[in-house]
Amino acid sequence: MTLILDLVHDAPALDFRSEIPEGQITALVGPSGSGKTSILRAVAGLLRTKQAHVALGGDIWDDASTHLPTRERPIGFVPQQYGLFPHLTASGNVGVALMHLPSAERLARAEECLALAHVAGLENRYPRELSGGQKQRVALARAIARAPKLLLLDEPFSAVDRSTRKRLYLELRRLHEQLRTTVLLVTHDLDEAAQLASHLILLHHGRLLQTGPTGEVLRRPRSVAAARLLDFPNLFDGHLDAAPPGRKALLRWGPHTLRANAGDTPSGSVRWAIQSGDVLLVAPDKPWGGHLQNPVAARVSEVLELGMDALVWLEPEGLPATRLQMRLPARTLERHRVAVGAALTVCLRPGDIMLLADSGRR
Amino acid sequence: MDWGAIVLSAQLALATLIVLLPLALAVARWLAVTSFNGKAWIEGLLALPLVLPPTVLGYYLLVALGGNSALGQWFAALFGQTLAFSFTGLVIASVVFNIPFAVQPIQRAFEAIPQDVREAAQCCGLTFRQAFLRIELPLAWPGILSAAVMTFAHTLGEFGVVLMVGGNIPGETQTVAIAIYDRTQAFDHAGAGAMSLLLLIVSLVTIAVSYGLVERLMKRRRAA
């Protein structure tokens, strides 16, 4: 039962179409103000958009003539601040979602859900007596209590500290393994999306920018806007020559000619991107040979150590105004004599060069 | 001590509460969750009794309830007596001048319920009635208690409007506040003093007890 979404709205601006795969965790990722939460609220029926088509499997929740009230939608919702009922205990909070059960069963089911969410033993605590992580777990227990077909999580980890968050990631993944519910998770944190979600939807100004399996989207932006959202530091102009059949296309970048996988990118002026981790340093003692793909000679213009990693900015030969960012383990700096002013060679593998669809220049 | 006036005041305060509280609950809940053009005018209208001199309010109520008004004539035809200068008329007047004292604390209490809590109730599958009874009402309870106490104490103490609308008929419209005025005019300082002291103590105790209760309730909610 795929969740089908088609939402159009003015304030906040939305023009969003997507399908959320069944039984998977899908992350809706975008900067703040991109409309993520509004989409989640529209799915829950809490926001009525100008135009809406929301359907789960064959059940239509929203269209021109239908608006299923929130309480009748088979959803569980964990809002950003959890929305716990302050006058009820943890088990009372979960029990509210179980009003359809007789009261004896209600208590048993509430305890079962609290245990699933790893807060067994805290049944009689009030929300004010719970830590951030515990509140989040109680809210999750309440959200799964009615065995929803769709679980909506709105930045559920934003209000807890880092170590708690890591534990909660594991718990959510394990819970999902058990329940196999379709989950739509809103986050602005790419790392969070990468750790939790199998599918990713990139959102920008209320529009879907790119969607697909998480690893694929994170590594392969298809547009400049997506590359910016995915934090690709290296975004350059080039010129793509038409590829002869069965051969790699040639990307001209200043004096350099790089082989690239053109796919269906048309020849001509093009923007391209590469992750800093994919800029590979060629060890100076390594013999040159055919195995080196797209070697580029460059000079180091800046080195910054950030904990275990080091960021190195390079000025490629013949491209004086260009800064190519390379990320490598800090411990390798000395071994490879990477310092400001040093000349070195990097290689940019064709598979790591992302040709971007739109010019996207501002 | 004029026990008749004291009992009448208590009856008036109770009757006012019984009529006003459900109305105030409905209006306050509605005002707390909606926004529309002109809402400020409605809120202003409801707050008018706070700023208008009691005589102005009393004058308009007298006109509205008097024998020449449609309401007054209808009531006279039905019950054979005028609304003005009757206990029923007094209850109506009392309800009107207590509107802000009842509506405002309840409205603030409903407004203080976070939107995500309200929405969580919907996501838990609660109907409007269930959400109102199980979530909103318990959360707004301190505000409702404040409203009830303020209305009760304020009715006990109201003077101007009661005098304008009810006159000073012992056993029918003479409340304790009027009786105190009456006693003072008649140089019965002992009687006026005793009733004043009683009113002072009752008002202080009700308000202090309700403040204490509200404080305790709020403390239980805080940092939730």
Coordinates of C-alpha atoms in Angstrom, one line a residue:
Chain A
M1 CA 0.0 0.0 0.0
T2 CA 1.9 3.0 -1.3
L3 CA 1.1 6.4 0.0
I4 CA 0.3 8.7 -2.8
L5 CA 0.7 12.4 -2.3
D6 CA -0.2 15.4 -4.5
L7 CA -0.3 18.6 -2.6
V8 CA -0.6 22.2 -3.8
H9 CA -0.8 25.1 -1.4
D10 CA 0.0 28.9 -1.2
A11 CA 1.1 29.6 2.3
P12 CA 3.3 27.8 2.9
A13 CA 4.0 27.2 -0.8
L14 CA 3.7 23.6 -1.8
D15 CA 3.7 21.9 -5.2
F16 CA 4.6 18.4 -4.2
R17 CA 4.0 15.0 -5.8
S18 CA 5.4 11.8 -4.5
E19 CA 4.9 8.2 -3.7
I20 CA 6.0 6.8 -0.4
P21 CA 7.0 3.1 -0.6
E22 CA 5.2 0.7 1.7
G23 CA 6.9 -0.7 4.8
Q24 CA 10.0 1.5 4.5
I25 CA 11.3 4.5 6.3
T26 CA 11.3 7.4 4.0
A27 CA 13.0 10.7 5.0
L28 CA 11.7 14.0 3.8
V29 CA 14.7 16.2 3.9
G30 CA 15.0 19.9 3.2
P31 CA 16.1 23.2 4.7
S32 CA 13.8 24.9 7.2
G33 CA 10.9 26.6 5.5
S34 CA 10.9 24.1 2.6
G35 CA 7.5 22.8 3.6
K36 CA 8.5 19.4 5.2
T37 CA 6.3 19.8 8.2
S38 CA 3.4 21.1 6.2
I39 CA 3.5 18.0 4.0
L40 CA 3.4 15.8 7.1
R41 CA 0.6 17.8 8.6
A42 CA -1.4 17.6 5.3
V43 CA -0.9 13.8 5.3
A44 CA -2.2 13.7 8.9
G45 CA -5.2 15.9 7.9
L46 CA -4.1 18.7 10.2
L47 CA -3.5 21.1 7.4
R48 CA -6.0 21.5 4.6
T49 CA -4.1 22.4 1.4
K50 CA -5.6 24.2 -1.6
Q51 CA -5.4 21.1 -3.6
A52 CA -4.8 17.7 -2.1
H53 CA -4.8 14.1 -3.2
V54 CA -3.7 11.8 -0.4
A55 CA -4.3 8.1 -0.7
L56 CA -3.0 5.0 1.1
G57 CA -3.5 2.0 -1.0
G58 CA -7.0 2.2 -2.3
D59 CA -8.2 4.4 0.5
I60 CA -8.6 8.1 -0.4
W61 CA -8.0 10.4 2.5
D62 CA -8.1 13.6 0.6
D63 CA -9.2 14.7 -2.8
A64 CA -11.5 17.3 -4.3
S65 CA -14.6 15.9 -2.6
T66 CA -13.1 14.0 0.4
H67 CA -11.4 15.1 3.6
L68 CA -11.1 12.3 6.1
P69 CA -10.8 13.8 9.5
T70 CA -7.5 13.3 11.3
R71 CA -9.0 11.0 13.9
E72 CA -10.2 8.6 11.3
R73 CA -6.8 8.3 9.5
P74 CA -4.8 5.1 10.5
I75 CA -1.8 7.2 11.5
G76 CA 0.5 7.6 14.4
F77 CA 2.1 11.1 14.7
V78 CA 5.1 12.2 16.8
P79 CA 5.3 16.0 16.6
Q80 CA 8.5 17.9 17.2
Q81 CA 7.8 18.7 20.8
Y82 CA 6.0 15.4 21.3
G83 CA 2.6 16.9 22.3
L84 CA 2.3 14.7 25.4
F85 CA -0.8 15.3 27.5
P86 CA 0.7 16.9 30.6
H87 CA -2.0 15.9 33.0
L88 CA -1.7 12.2 32.2
T89 CA 0.9 9.6 33.1
A90 CA 2.9 7.8 30.4
S91 CA 0.5 4.9 30.3
G92 CA -2.4 7.4 30.4
N93 CA -0.9 9.1 27.4
V94 CA -0.7 5.9 25.5
G95 CA -4.2 4.9 26.8
V96 CA -5.8 7.9 25.1
A97 CA -4.9 6.4 21.8
L98 CA -6.7 3.2 22.8
M99 CA -10.1 4.5 23.6
H100 CA -11.6 2.0 21.3
L101 CA -10.5 -0.9 23.6
P102 CA -12.2 -1.9 26.9
S103 CA -10.3 -0.3 29.8
A104 CA -8.7 -3.6 31.0
E105 CA -7.2 -4.3 27.6
R106 CA -6.2 -0.7 27.2
L107 CA -3.8 -0.8 30.1
A108 CA -2.2 -4.1 28.9
R109 CA -1.8 -2.7 25.4
A110 CA -0.4 0.6 26.7
E111 CA 2.2 -1.3 28.7
E112 CA 3.1 -3.4 25.7
C113 CA 3.7 -0.3 23.6
L114 CA 5.7 1.4 26.3
A115 CA 7.9 -1.7 26.5
L116 CA 8.3 -1.7 22.7
A117 CA 9.4 1.9 22.9
H118 CA 11.9 1.0 25.7
V119 CA 10.1 2.9 28.5
A120 CA 8.8 0.0 30.5
G121 CA 8.7 0.9 34.2
L122 CA 7.9 4.5 33.6
E123 CA 4.1 3.9 33.2
N124 CA 3.2 6.1 36.2
R125 CA 5.4 9.0 35.5
Y126 CA 4.0 12.3 34.3
P127 CA 5.6 14.0 31.3
R128 CA 7.3 16.6 33.5
E129 CA 9.1 13.7 35.3
L130 CA 10.6 12.4 32.1
S131 CA 13.8 13.2 30.3
G132 CA 13.8 14.4 26.7
G133 CA 14.6 10.9 25.4
Q134 CA 12.0 9.3 27.6
K135 CA 9.3 11.8 26.4
Q136 CA 10.2 11.0 22.8
R137 CA 9.8 7.3 23.5
V138 CA 6.5 7.7 25.2
A139 CA 5.3 9.8 22.3
L140 CA 6.5 7.0 20.0
A141 CA 4.7 4.4 22.1
R142 CA 1.5 6.5 21.9
A143 CA 1.9 6.8 18.1
I144 CA 2.2 3.0 17.5
A145 CA -0.5 2.1 20.0
R146 CA -3.3 1.9 17.4
A147 CA -1.1 -0.2 15.1
P148 CA -1.1 2.6 12.5
K149 CA -0.6 1.9 8.8
L150 CA 1.5 5.1 8.6
L151 CA 3.8 6.5 11.2
L152 CA 4.6 10.3 10.8
L153 CA 7.6 11.6 12.6
D154 CA 8.3 15.3 12.6
E155 CA 12.0 16.0 13.5
P156 CA 11.5 13.6 16.5
F157 CA 15.1 13.7 17.5
S158 CA 15.7 17.5 17.4
A159 CA 15.0 18.0 21.1
V160 CA 17.4 15.4 22.6
D161 CA 21.1 15.4 23.1
R162 CA 23.5 13.7 20.7
S163 CA 24.2 10.5 22.6
T164 CA 20.5 9.9 23.3
R165 CA 19.8 10.6 19.7
K166 CA 22.1 7.8 18.6
R167 CA 20.4 5.4 20.9
L168 CA 17.0 6.5 19.7
Y169 CA 18.1 5.9 16.0
L170 CA 18.9 2.3 16.9
E171 CA 15.7 1.8 18.8
L172 CA 13.6 3.3 15.9
R173 CA 15.4 1.0 13.4
R174 CA 14.8 -2.1 15.6
L175 CA 11.1 -1.0 16.2
H176 CA 10.7 -0.7 12.5
E177 CA 12.2 -4.1 11.9
Q178 CA 9.5 -5.5 14.2
L179 CA 6.5 -3.5 13.0
R180 CA 7.3 -2.9 9.3
T181 CA 5.1 0.1 9.3
T182 CA 5.5 2.7 6.6
V183 CA 7.3 5.6 8.2
L184 CA 7.5 9.2 6.9
L185 CA 10.2 11.0 8.8
V186 CA 10.8 14.7 8.5
T187 CA 14.3 15.9 9.2
H188 CA 16.7 18.6 8.1
D189 CA 19.7 16.4 9.1
L190 CA 21.2 14.5 6.2
D191 CA 23.2 12.2 8.6
E192 CA 20.0 11.3 10.4
A193 CA 18.3 10.6 7.1
A194 CA 21.2 8.5 6.0
Q195 CA 21.2 6.4 9.2
L196 CA 17.4 5.8 9.4
A197 CA 15.8 6.0 6.0
S198 CA 16.0 3.6 3.0
H199 CA 14.3 6.2 0.8
L200 CA 15.0 9.9 0.6
I201 CA 12.9 12.8 -0.7
L202 CA 14.8 16.1 -1.2
L203 CA 12.5 19.1 -0.8
H204 CA 13.2 22.6 -1.8
H205 CA 10.7 25.5 -1.7
G206 CA 7.8 23.1 -1.4
R207 CA 8.8 21.1 -4.5
L208 CA 10.3 17.7 -4.8
L209 CA 13.9 18.0 -6.0
Q210 CA 14.9 14.4 -6.1
T211 CA 13.8 11.1 -4.7
G212 CA 15.2 7.6 -4.6
P213 CA 17.0 5.1 -2.4
T214 CA 18.9 7.0 0.3
G215 CA 22.4 6.1 -0.8
E216 CA 21.7 6.9 -4.4
V217 CA 20.3 10.3 -3.7
L218 CA 23.0 11.2 -1.2
R219 CA 25.8 10.3 -3.7
R220 CA 24.2 11.3 -6.9
P221 CA 22.5 14.7 -7.0
R222 CA 20.9 15.4 -10.3
S223 CA 20.6 19.1 -10.1
V224 CA 22.5 22.1 -8.8
A225 CA 19.9 22.7 -6.1
A226 CA 20.1 19.0 -5.0
A227 CA 23.9 19.2 -4.9
R228 CA 23.7 22.3 -2.7
L229 CA 21.2 20.7 -0.4
L230 CA 23.4 17.6 -0.2
D231 CA 26.4 19.8 0.8
F232 CA 28.5 19.1 -2.3
P233 CA 31.3 21.7 -1.8
N234 CA 32.7 21.3 -5.3
L235 CA 30.4 22.8 -7.9
F236 CA 32.0 23.8 -11.2
D237 CA 31.3 24.9 -14.8
G238 CA 32.5 22.7 -17.6
H239 CA 31.8 21.8 -21.2
L240 CA 30.6 18.4 -22.2
D241 CA 31.6 17.0 -25.6
A242 CA 29.2 14.5 -27.1
A243 CA 30.2 11.0 -26.3
P244 CA 31.0 8.6 -29.1
P245 CA 28.8 5.5 -28.8
G246 CA 30.0 3.1 -26.1
R247 CA 32.6 5.5 -24.8
K248 CA 32.7 7.9 -21.9
A249 CA 31.9 11.5 -22.5
L250 CA 34.6 14.1 -22.2
L251 CA 34.1 16.9 -19.8
R252 CA 36.3 19.9 -20.5
W253 CA 37.3 21.8 -17.3
G254 CA 39.7 24.6 -18.1
P255 CA 42.8 23.0 -19.5
H256 CA 41.7 19.6 -18.1
T257 CA 39.8 16.9 -19.9
L258 CA 37.9 14.5 -17.7
R259 CA 36.1 11.4 -18.6
A260 CA 32.6 11.3 -17.2
N261 CA 29.4 9.2 -17.3
A262 CA 27.2 11.5 -19.3
G263 CA 24.0 9.5 -19.0
D264 CA 21.4 11.5 -20.8
T265 CA 23.1 14.9 -20.1
P266 CA 23.1 16.9 -23.3
S267 CA 26.4 18.1 -24.6
G268 CA 27.4 21.8 -24.2
S269 CA 27.8 24.0 -21.2
V270 CA 27.3 22.0 -18.0
R271 CA 27.6 22.2 -14.3
W272 CA 29.2 19.4 -12.4
A273 CA 29.9 18.4 -8.8
I274 CA 32.1 16.1 -6.9
Q275 CA 32.1 15.2 -3.2
S276 CA 35.3 16.3 -1.3
G277 CA 35.7 12.6 -0.2
D278 CA 35.8 11.5 -3.8
V279 CA 38.8 13.8 -4.7
L280 CA 41.5 11.1 -4.4
L281 CA 45.1 12.0 -3.6
V282 CA 47.6 10.2 -5.7
A283 CA 50.6 9.2 -3.6
P284 CA 53.7 11.0 -4.9
D285 CA 55.7 7.7 -5.0
K286 CA 53.0 5.9 -7.0
P287 CA 54.0 5.3 -10.6
W288 CA 51.9 7.0 -13.2
G289 CA 50.0 4.7 -15.4
G290 CA 46.8 3.9 -17.2
H291 CA 45.0 3.0 -14.0
L292 CA 45.0 6.7 -13.0
Q293 CA 41.6 8.1 -14.0
N294 CA 41.3 11.8 -14.7
P295 CA 44.5 12.9 -13.0
V296 CA 44.5 16.6 -12.2
A297 CA 47.6 18.5 -11.1
A298 CA 47.0 21.1 -8.4
R299 CA 48.6 23.2 -5.7
V300 CA 47.5 23.3 -2.1
S301 CA 46.1 26.7 -1.1
E302 CA 44.7 25.9 2.4
V303 CA 44.7 23.1 4.9
L304 CA 42.2 22.8 7.8
E305 CA 42.2 20.0 10.3
L306 CA 38.8 19.1 11.8
G307 CA 39.3 16.4 14.3
M308 CA 40.0 13.1 12.6
D309 CA 39.5 14.7 9.1
A310 CA 41.3 17.3 7.2
L311 CA 39.9 19.6 4.6
V312 CA 42.4 20.6 1.9
W313 CA 41.6 23.3 -0.7
L314 CA 43.4 22.9 -4.0
E315 CA 44.0 25.2 -6.9
P316 CA 43.9 23.0 -10.1
E317 CA 46.5 23.8 -12.7
G318 CA 45.3 26.4 -15.2
L319 CA 42.2 27.3 -13.1
P320 CA 43.5 30.1 -10.8
A321 CA 40.1 31.2 -9.4
T322 CA 38.9 27.7 -8.6
R323 CA 39.0 26.0 -5.3
L324 CA 38.6 22.2 -5.2
Q325 CA 37.9 20.8 -1.8
M326 CA 39.4 17.4 -0.8
R327 CA 38.7 15.5 2.4
L328 CA 41.2 13.0 3.8
P329 CA 42.1 11.5 7.1
A330 CA 44.2 14.0 9.1
R331 CA 46.9 11.5 9.8
T332 CA 47.7 11.2 6.1
L333 CA 48.6 14.9 5.8
E334 CA 52.2 14.4 6.9
R335 CA 52.8 11.1 5.2
H336 CA 51.8 12.6 1.9
R337 CA 53.5 16.0 2.6
V338 CA 50.2 17.9 2.1
A339 CA 50.9 21.4 3.1
V340 CA 50.1 24.9 1.8
G341 CA 52.0 25.5 -1.4
A342 CA 52.7 21.8 -2.1
A343 CA 52.1 20.5 -5.6
L344 CA 50.2 17.3 -5.9
T345 CA 48.0 15.2 -8.1
V346 CA 44.5 14.1 -7.5
C347 CA 42.3 11.9 -9.5
L348 CA 38.5 12.3 -10.1
R349 CA 37.0 9.0 -11.1
P350 CA 34.4 9.2 -13.8
G351 CA 31.8 7.6 -11.6
D352 CA 32.2 10.3 -8.9
I353 CA 31.7 13.2 -11.3
M354 CA 28.1 14.2 -11.1
L355 CA 26.8 16.1 -14.2
L356 CA 23.9 18.3 -13.1
A357 CA 20.7 18.7 -15.0
D358 CA 19.9 22.4 -14.6
S359 CA 22.3 25.2 -14.8
G360 CA 20.9 26.5 -11.5
R361 CA 23.0 29.7 -11.6
R362 CA 21.8 32.4 -9.3
Chain B
M1 CA -26.9 41.9 60.0
D2 CA -29.4 41.6 57.1
W3 CA -29.4 37.8 56.5
G4 CA -32.1 38.1 53.8
A5 CA -29.8 40.3 51.8
I6 CA -26.9 38.0 52.3
V7 CA -28.9 34.9 51.3
L8 CA -30.2 36.8 48.2
S9 CA -26.7 37.8 47.2
A10 CA -25.5 34.1 47.5
Q11 CA -28.5 33.0 45.4
L12 CA -27.8 35.6 42.8
A13 CA -24.1 34.6 42.6
L14 CA -25.0 31.0 42.3
A15 CA -27.7 31.6 39.7
T16 CA -25.3 33.7 37.7
L17 CA -22.7 31.0 37.8
I18 CA -25.1 28.3 36.7
V19 CA -26.3 30.4 33.7
L20 CA -23.0 32.0 32.8
L21 CA -20.4 29.3 33.2
P22 CA -21.6 27.0 30.4
L23 CA -22.1 29.9 28.0
A24 CA -18.7 31.3 28.9
L25 CA -17.1 27.9 28.4
A26 CA -18.5 27.6 24.9
V27 CA -17.7 31.2 23.9
A28 CA -14.2 31.1 25.4
R29 CA -13.3 27.8 23.8
W30 CA -14.5 29.1 20.4
L31 CA -12.5 32.4 20.8
A32 CA -9.4 30.5 21.9
V33 CA -9.2 28.3 18.8
T34 CA -10.5 30.5 16.0
S35 CA -9.3 33.6 14.3
F36 CA -11.3 35.7 12.0
N37 CA -11.8 39.3 10.9
G38 CA -13.5 41.3 13.5
K39 CA -12.6 39.0 16.4
A40 CA -11.2 42.0 18.3
W41 CA -14.6 43.7 18.1
I42 CA -16.3 40.7 19.6
E43 CA -13.6 40.4 22.3
G44 CA -14.0 44.1 22.9
L45 CA -17.7 43.8 23.2
L46 CA -17.4 41.0 25.8
A47 CA -14.8 43.1 27.8
L48 CA -17.0 46.2 27.8
P49 CA -18.4 45.6 31.4
L50 CA -14.8 46.0 32.6
V51 CA -14.5 49.6 31.5
L52 CA -18.0 51.0 31.3
P53 CA -19.3 52.7 34.4
P54 CA -21.9 50.4 36.1
T55 CA -24.5 53.1 35.7
V56 CA -24.1 53.1 31.9
L57 CA -24.4 49.3 31.8
G58 CA -27.2 49.5 34.2
Y59 CA -29.0 52.1 32.2
Y60 CA -28.9 50.0 29.0
L61 CA -29.9 46.9 30.8
L62 CA -32.8 48.8 32.4
V63 CA -33.9 49.9 28.9
A64 CA -33.5 46.4 27.5
L65 CA -35.4 44.7 30.4
G66 CA -37.9 47.4 31.1
G67 CA -41.7 47.3 30.3
N68 CA -41.2 49.2 27.0
S69 CA -38.8 46.7 25.5
A70 CA -39.8 43.7 23.5
L71 CA -38.0 41.4 26.0
G72 CA -39.7 43.2 28.9
Q73 CA -43.1 43.0 27.4
W74 CA -42.7 39.3 26.4
F75 CA -41.6 38.5 30.0
A76 CA -44.5 40.6 31.5
A77 CA -47.0 38.8 29.2
L78 CA -45.7 35.4 30.3
F79 CA -45.1 35.9 34.0
G80 CA -47.2 38.9 34.8
Q81 CA -44.4 41.0 36.2
T82 CA -41.6 43.2 34.7
L83 CA -38.1 41.9 34.3
A84 CA -36.7 45.1 35.7
F85 CA -36.8 45.3 39.5
S86 CA -37.2 41.5 39.7
F87 CA -34.8 38.7 40.7
T88 CA -34.8 37.2 37.2
G89 CA -33.9 40.6 35.8
L90 CA -31.1 40.8 38.3
V91 CA -29.8 37.5 37.2
I92 CA -29.8 38.6 33.6
A93 CA -28.0 41.8 34.5
S94 CA -25.5 39.9 36.6
V95 CA -24.8 37.5 33.8
V96 CA -24.1 40.4 31.5
F97 CA -21.8 42.3 33.7
N98 CA -19.9 39.2 34.7
I99 CA -19.1 38.1 31.1
P100 CA -15.5 39.3 31.0
F101 CA -14.8 37.9 34.5
A102 CA -16.0 34.5 33.3
V103 CA -14.8 34.4 29.6
Q104 CA -11.4 35.9 29.9
P105 CA -9.7 33.4 32.3
I106 CA -11.3 30.4 30.5
Q107 CA -10.2 31.8 27.1
R108 CA -6.6 32.3 28.3
A109 CA -6.7 28.7 29.7
F110 CA -7.8 27.2 26.4
E111 CA -5.3 29.4 24.5
A112 CA -2.5 28.0 26.8
I113 CA -3.1 24.5 25.6
P114 CA -0.3 23.9 23.0
Q115 CA -1.5 23.3 19.5
D116 CA 0.5 20.0 19.3
V117 CA -1.3 18.7 22.4
R118 CA -4.7 19.5 20.7
E119 CA -3.5 17.9 17.5
A120 CA -2.1 14.9 19.3
A121 CA -5.6 14.3 20.7
Q122 CA -7.0 14.1 17.1
C123 CA -4.1 11.9 16.0
C124 CA -5.0 9.5 18.9
G125 CA -8.4 9.1 17.3
L126 CA -10.4 11.1 19.8
T127 CA -13.7 12.6 18.8
F128 CA -14.3 16.3 19.5
R129 CA -16.3 15.4 22.6
Q130 CA -13.7 12.9 23.9
A131 CA -10.8 15.4 23.3
F132 CA -12.8 18.1 25.0
L133 CA -13.7 16.1 28.1
R134 CA -10.4 14.1 28.5
I135 CA -7.8 16.6 27.3
E136 CA -8.9 20.2 27.0
L137 CA -11.2 20.4 30.0
P138 CA -8.8 19.0 32.5
L139 CA -6.0 21.2 31.1
A140 CA -8.2 24.4 31.2
W141 CA -9.5 23.5 34.7
P142 CA -7.5 26.1 36.6
G143 CA -8.8 28.9 34.3
I144 CA -12.4 27.6 34.7
L145 CA -12.0 27.6 38.5
S146 CA -10.6 31.2 38.4
A147 CA -13.5 32.2 36.2
A148 CA -16.1 30.7 38.6
V149 CA -14.5 32.3 41.7
M150 CA -14.2 35.7 40.1
T151 CA -17.8 35.6 38.9
F152 CA -19.0 34.6 42.3
A153 CA -17.1 37.1 44.2
H154 CA -17.8 39.9 41.7
T155 CA -21.5 39.2 41.9
L156 CA -21.5 39.4 45.7
G157 CA -19.8 42.8 45.4
E158 CA -21.6 44.4 42.5
F159 CA -23.4 47.6 43.4
G160 CA -24.1 50.0 40.6
V161 CA -25.7 47.7 38.0
V162 CA -27.8 46.0 40.7
L163 CA -29.1 49.3 42.0
M164 CA -30.0 50.5 38.5
V165 CA -31.7 47.3 37.3
G166 CA -33.0 45.8 40.6
G167 CA -33.7 48.9 42.7
N168 CA -33.7 48.1 46.4
I169 CA -36.6 45.7 47.1
P170 CA -35.9 43.7 50.3
G171 CA -36.2 40.0 49.7
E172 CA -36.4 40.5 45.9
T173 CA -33.5 42.6 44.7
Q174 CA -31.8 44.0 47.8
T175 CA -28.3 42.3 47.7
V176 CA -25.8 42.6 50.5
A177 CA -23.9 45.4 48.7
I178 CA -27.2 47.4 48.5
A179 CA -28.1 46.6 52.1
I180 CA -24.8 47.9 53.3
Y181 CA -25.4 51.2 51.4
D182 CA -29.0 51.3 52.8
R183 CA -27.7 50.7 56.4
T184 CA -25.1 53.4 56.0
Q185 CA -27.7 55.9 54.8
A186 CA -29.8 55.0 57.8
F187 CA -26.7 55.6 60.1
D188 CA -26.8 51.9 61.2
H189 CA -23.0 51.7 61.2
A190 CA -23.0 48.5 63.3
G191 CA -25.1 46.7 60.7
A192 CA -23.2 48.1 57.7
G193 CA -19.9 47.3 59.4
A194 CA -20.9 43.7 60.2
M195 CA -22.0 43.0 56.7
S196 CA -19.0 44.8 55.2
L197 CA -16.7 42.6 57.3
L198 CA -18.5 39.5 56.3
L199 CA -18.3 40.4 52.6
L200 CA -14.6 41.2 53.0
I201 CA -13.8 37.9 54.7
V202 CA -15.9 35.8 52.2
S203 CA -14.3 37.6 49.2
L204 CA -10.8 37.2 50.6
V205 CA -11.2 33.6 51.5
T206 CA -12.7 32.6 48.1
I207 CA -10.1 34.4 46.1
A208 CA -7.2 33.2 48.2
V209 CA -8.3 29.6 48.2
S210 CA -8.9 29.7 44.5
Y211 CA -5.5 31.3 43.8
G212 CA -3.9 28.6 46.0
L213 CA -5.7 25.8 44.1
V214 CA -4.8 27.3 40.7
E215 CA -1.2 27.7 41.8
R216 CA -1.1 24.0 42.9
L217 CA -2.7 22.8 39.7
M218 CA -0.3 24.9 37.6
K219 CA 2.7 23.6 39.5
R220 CA 1.6 20.1 38.7
R221 CA 1.5 20.9 35.0
R222 CA 4.6 23.0 34.7
A223 CA 7.6 21.7 32.8
A224 CA 5.5 18.9 31.3

